[in-house]
Every structure is written in structure tokens, then in C-alpha cells.
PDB file of C-alpha atoms in Angstrom:
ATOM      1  CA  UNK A   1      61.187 106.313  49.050  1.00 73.00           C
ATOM      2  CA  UNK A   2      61.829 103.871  46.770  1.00 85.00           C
ATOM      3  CA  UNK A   3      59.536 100.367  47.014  1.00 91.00           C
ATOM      4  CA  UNK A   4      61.316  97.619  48.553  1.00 92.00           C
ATOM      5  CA  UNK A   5      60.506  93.947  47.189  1.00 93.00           C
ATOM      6  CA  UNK A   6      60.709  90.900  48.780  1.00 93.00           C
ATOM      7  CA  UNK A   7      61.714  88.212  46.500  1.00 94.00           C
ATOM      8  CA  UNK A   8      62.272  84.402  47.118  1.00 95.00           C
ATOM      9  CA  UNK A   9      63.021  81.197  45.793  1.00 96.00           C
ATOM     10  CA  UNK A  10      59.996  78.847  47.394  1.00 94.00           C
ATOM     11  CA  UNK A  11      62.162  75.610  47.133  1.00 92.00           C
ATOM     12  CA  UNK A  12      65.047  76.488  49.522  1.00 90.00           C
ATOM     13  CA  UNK A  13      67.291  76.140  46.979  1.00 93.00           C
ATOM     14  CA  UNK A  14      69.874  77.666  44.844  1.00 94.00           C
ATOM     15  CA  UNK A  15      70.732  75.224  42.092  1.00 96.00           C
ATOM     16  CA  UNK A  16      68.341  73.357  40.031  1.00 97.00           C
ATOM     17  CA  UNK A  17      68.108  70.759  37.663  1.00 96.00           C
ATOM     18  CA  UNK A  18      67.087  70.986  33.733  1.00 96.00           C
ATOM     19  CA  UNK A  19      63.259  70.029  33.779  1.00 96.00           C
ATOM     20  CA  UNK A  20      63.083  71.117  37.874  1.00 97.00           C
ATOM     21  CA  UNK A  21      60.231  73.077  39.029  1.00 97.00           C
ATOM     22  CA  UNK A  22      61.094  76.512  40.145  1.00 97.00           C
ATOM     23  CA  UNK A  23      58.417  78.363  42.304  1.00 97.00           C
ATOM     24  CA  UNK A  24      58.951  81.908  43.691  1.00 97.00           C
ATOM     25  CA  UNK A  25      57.322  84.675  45.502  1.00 96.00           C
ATOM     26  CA  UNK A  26      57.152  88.201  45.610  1.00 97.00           C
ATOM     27  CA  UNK A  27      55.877  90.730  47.463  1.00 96.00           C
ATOM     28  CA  UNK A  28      55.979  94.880  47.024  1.00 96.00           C
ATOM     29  CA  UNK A  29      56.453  97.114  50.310  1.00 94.00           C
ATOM     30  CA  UNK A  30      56.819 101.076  50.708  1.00 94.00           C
ATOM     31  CA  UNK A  31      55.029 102.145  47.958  1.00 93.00           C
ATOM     32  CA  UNK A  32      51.270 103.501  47.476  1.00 92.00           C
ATOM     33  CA  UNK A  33      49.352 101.212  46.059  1.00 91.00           C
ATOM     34  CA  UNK A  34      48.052 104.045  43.817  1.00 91.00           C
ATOM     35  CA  UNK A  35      51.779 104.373  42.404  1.00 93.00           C
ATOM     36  CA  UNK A  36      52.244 101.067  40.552  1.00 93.00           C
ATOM     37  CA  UNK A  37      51.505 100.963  37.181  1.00 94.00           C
ATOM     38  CA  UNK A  38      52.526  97.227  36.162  1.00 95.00           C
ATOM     39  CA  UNK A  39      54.946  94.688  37.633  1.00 96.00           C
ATOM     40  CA  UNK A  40      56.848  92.812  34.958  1.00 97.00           C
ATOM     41  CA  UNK A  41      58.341  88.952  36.329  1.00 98.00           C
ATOM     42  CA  UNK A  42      60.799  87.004  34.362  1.00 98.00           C
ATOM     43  CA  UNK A  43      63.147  84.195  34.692  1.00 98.00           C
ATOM     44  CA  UNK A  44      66.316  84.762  32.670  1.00 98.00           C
ATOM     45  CA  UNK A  45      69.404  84.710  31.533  1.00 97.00           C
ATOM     46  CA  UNK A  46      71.996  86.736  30.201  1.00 97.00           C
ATOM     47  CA  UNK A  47      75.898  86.204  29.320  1.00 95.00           C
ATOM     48  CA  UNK A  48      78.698  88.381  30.769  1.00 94.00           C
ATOM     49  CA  UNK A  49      82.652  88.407  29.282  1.00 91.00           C
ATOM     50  CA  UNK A  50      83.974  88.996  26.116  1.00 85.00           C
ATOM     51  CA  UNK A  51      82.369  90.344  23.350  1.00 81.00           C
ATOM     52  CA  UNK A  52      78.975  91.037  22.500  1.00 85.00           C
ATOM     53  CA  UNK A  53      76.679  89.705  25.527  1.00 88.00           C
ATOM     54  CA  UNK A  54      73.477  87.599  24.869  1.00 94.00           C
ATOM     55  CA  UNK A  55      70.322  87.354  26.632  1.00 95.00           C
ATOM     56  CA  UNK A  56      67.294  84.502  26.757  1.00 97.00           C
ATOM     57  CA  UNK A  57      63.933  85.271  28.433  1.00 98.00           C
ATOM     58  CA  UNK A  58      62.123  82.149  29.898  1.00 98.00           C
ATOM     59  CA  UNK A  59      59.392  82.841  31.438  1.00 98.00           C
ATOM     60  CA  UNK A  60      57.659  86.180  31.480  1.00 98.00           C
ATOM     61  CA  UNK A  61      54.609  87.353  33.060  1.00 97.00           C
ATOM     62  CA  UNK A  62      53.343  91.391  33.189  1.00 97.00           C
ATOM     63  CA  UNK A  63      50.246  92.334  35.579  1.00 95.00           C
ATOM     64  CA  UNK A  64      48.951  95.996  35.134  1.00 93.00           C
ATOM     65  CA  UNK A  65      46.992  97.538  37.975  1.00 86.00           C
ATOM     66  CA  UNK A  66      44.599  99.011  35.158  1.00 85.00           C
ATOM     67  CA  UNK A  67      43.951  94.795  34.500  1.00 84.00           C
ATOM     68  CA  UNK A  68      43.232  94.159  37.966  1.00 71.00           C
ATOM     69  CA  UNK A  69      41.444  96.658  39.896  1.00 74.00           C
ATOM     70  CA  UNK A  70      39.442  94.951  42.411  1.00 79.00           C
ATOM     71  CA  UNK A  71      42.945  93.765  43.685  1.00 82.00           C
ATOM     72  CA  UNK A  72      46.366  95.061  44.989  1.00 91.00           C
ATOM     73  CA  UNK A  73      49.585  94.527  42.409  1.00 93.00           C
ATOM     74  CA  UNK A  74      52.096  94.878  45.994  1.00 93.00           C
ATOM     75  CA  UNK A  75      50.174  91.780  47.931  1.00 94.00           C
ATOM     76  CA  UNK A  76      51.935  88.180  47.775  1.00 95.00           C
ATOM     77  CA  UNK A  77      52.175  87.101  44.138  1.00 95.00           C
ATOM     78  CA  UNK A  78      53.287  83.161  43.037  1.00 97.00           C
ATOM     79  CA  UNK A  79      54.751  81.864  40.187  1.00 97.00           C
ATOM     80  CA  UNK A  80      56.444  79.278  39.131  1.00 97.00           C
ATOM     81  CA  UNK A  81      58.327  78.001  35.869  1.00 98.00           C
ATOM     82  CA  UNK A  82      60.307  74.339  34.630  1.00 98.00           C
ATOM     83  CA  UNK A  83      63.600  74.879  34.138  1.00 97.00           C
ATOM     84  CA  UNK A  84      64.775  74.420  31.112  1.00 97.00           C
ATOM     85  CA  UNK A  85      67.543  71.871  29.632  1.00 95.00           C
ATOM     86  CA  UNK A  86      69.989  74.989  28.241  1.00 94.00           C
ATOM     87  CA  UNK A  87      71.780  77.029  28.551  1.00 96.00           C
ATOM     88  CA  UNK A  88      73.367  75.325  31.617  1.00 96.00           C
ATOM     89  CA  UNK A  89      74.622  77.750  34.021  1.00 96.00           C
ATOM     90  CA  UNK A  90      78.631  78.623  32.960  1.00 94.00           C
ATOM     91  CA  UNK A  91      81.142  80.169  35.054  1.00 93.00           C
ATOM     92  CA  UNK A  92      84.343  80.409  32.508  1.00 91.00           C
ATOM     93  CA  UNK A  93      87.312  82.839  32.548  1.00 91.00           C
ATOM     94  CA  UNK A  94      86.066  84.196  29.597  1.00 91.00           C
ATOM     95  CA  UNK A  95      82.226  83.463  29.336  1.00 92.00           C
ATOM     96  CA  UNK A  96      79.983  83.084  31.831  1.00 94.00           C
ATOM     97  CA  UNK A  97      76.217  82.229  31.631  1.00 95.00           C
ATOM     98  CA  UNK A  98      74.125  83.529  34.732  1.00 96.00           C
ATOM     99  CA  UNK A  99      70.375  82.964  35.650  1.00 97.00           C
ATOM    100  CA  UNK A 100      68.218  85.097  38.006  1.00 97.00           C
ATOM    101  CA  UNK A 101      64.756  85.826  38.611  1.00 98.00           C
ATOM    102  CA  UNK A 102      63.754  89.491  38.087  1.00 97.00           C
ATOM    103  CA  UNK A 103      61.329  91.853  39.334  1.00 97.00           C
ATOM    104  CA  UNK A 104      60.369  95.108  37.881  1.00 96.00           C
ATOM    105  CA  UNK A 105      57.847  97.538  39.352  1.00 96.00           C
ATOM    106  CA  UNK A 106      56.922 100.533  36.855  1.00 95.00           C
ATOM    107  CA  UNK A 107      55.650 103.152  38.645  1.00 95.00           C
ATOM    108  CA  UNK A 108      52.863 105.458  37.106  1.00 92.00           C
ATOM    109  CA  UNK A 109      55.285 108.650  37.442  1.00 93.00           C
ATOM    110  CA  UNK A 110      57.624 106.697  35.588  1.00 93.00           C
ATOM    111  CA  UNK A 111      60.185 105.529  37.067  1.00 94.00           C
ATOM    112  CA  UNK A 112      61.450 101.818  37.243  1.00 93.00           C
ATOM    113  CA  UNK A 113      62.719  99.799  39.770  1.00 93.00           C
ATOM    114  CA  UNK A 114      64.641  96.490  38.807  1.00 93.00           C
ATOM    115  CA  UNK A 115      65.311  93.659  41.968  1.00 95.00           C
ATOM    116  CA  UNK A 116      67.221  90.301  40.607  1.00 95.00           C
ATOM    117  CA  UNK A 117      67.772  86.993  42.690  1.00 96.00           C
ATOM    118  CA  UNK A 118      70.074  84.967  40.839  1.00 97.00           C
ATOM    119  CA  UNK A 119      70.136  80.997  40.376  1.00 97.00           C
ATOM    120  CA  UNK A 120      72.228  78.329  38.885  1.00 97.00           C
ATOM    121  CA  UNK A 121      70.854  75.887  36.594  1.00 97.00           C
ATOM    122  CA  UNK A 122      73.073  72.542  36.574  1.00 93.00           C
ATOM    123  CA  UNK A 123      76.483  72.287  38.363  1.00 70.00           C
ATOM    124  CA  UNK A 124      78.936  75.090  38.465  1.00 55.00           C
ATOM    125  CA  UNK A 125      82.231  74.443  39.440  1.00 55.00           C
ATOM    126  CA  UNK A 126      83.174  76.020  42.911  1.00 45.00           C
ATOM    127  CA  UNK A 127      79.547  75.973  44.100  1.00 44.00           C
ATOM    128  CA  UNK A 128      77.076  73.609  45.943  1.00 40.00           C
ATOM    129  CA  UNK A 129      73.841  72.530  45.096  1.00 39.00           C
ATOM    130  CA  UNK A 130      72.806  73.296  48.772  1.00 38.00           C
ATOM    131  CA  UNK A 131      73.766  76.434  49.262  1.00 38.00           C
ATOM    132  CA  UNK A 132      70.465  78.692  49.620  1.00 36.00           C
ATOM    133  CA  UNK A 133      70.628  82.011  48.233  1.00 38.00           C
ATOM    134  CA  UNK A 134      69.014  84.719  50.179  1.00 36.00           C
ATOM    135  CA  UNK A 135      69.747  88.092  48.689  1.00 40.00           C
ATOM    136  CA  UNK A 136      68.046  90.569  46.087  1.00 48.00           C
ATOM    137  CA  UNK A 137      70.064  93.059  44.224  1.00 49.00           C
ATOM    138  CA  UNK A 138      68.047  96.234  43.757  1.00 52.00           C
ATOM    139  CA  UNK A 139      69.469  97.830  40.463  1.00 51.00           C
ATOM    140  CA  UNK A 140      69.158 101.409  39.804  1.00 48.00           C
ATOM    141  CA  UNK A 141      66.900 101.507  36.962  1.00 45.00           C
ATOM    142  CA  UNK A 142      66.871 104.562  34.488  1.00 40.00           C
ATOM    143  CA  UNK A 143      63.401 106.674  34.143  1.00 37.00           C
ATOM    144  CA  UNK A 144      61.929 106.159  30.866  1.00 34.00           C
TER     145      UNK A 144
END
């Protein structure tokens, strides 16, 4: 069975302003404590269209069970982040610039397990600041 996380944005919100505070939550479920090896967190983003397609890394935070043995890596974890002033989020024909918050959970046989909520930073056209996003793409990760 592969671990389930549940991932969310604590501000109820989808969109956010340059200089905003984001704060998110995570939490790991079906998986054995005794199974995680680290949990990487990041707040990124990456460019998708024509070609070669960029990434940024904003904020970035690792926890290793090795690090933290008198606790439990899968229990309720906070973090939060400013967002910065660029890139804005872009939603072009040919370009597009996408944020998300991603979770990955490195298991000690392993394997890898990638979950993503994405985010807008500034105005896109075609979208609201008060929609609420409430998903989590799992992504199949490859074993290293």
C-alpha cells in the first residue's frame, strides 16, 4: 500500500499575493512508521510549454527519521513560507509558469512517493482569487 498524504493550504485560499504568508499542513497515513526514511517539503515552481522547461525552489525543508527519533515523521507537520514577488504565476499559450507545494516521502526500501497541491501567485486570467483548491495529485515517483 502506498502512503497516502494529506496536504493543505491553512489559509483557505488558492491565490496569493507577492509578500503573502503561505502556511500549510501535512500529514502521512498508511504507512509504518518504521518505513519512512525522510520527508522532503518544498514550495515551487516550474515552467511548462515550449522549449527547455525551468524550475525555481523556494522554500525547502528535509526531516529524516534518523534526526528525529523520539518523534513520528507521519504526525501533523506545519510550515509556512512568504511568497515571493516573481515569478508571477503565467498561464500563456505558449508558456506557462505554475506553483505548487510538494511533498515527498522516501521510504527506507527505496521507493518515493511525490503528492503536489498547486497555487497561483498573483492574478491569472480565467481564475478567481477565491476559489479554494482542495486536491493533491499523487505522482508516480520512480525508485531510486
Amino acid at each position: 500500500m502506498e502512503p497516502l498524504v494529506s496536504l493543505t493550504i491553512q489559509n483557505n485560499q488558492s491565490v496569493f499575493k507577492p509578500g503573502e504568508e503561505l502556511n500549510c499542513e501535512y500529514q502521512i497515513d498508511a504507512i509504518a512508521e518504521r518505513r519512512i526514511q525522510s520527508i522532503e517539503t518544498s514550495v515551487m515552481w516550474y515552467s511548462v510549454g515550449k522549449g527547455d522547461e525551468d524550475l525555481g525552489v523556494h522554500f525547502f525543508e528535509r526531516r529524516v527519521a534518523s534526526d528525529h527519533p523520539e518523534s513520528d515523521l507521519r504526525e501533523l507537520h506545519r510550515f509556512k513560507t512568504l511568497c515571493p514577488p516573481s515569478p508571477l504565476s503565467y498561464e500563456g499559450d505558449i508558456l506557462k509558469i505554475r506553483w505548487c507545494i510538494r511533498v515527498r516521502v522516501f521510504q527506507k526500501s527505496g521507493k518515493e512517493v511525490l503528492f503536489e497541491l498547486p497555487f497561483r501567485i498573483g492574478a491569472t486570467k480565467g481564475h478567481s482569487s477565491s476559489e479554494v483548491t482542495s486536491s493533491v495529485r499523487r505522482i508516480e515517483a520512480e525508485k531510486r
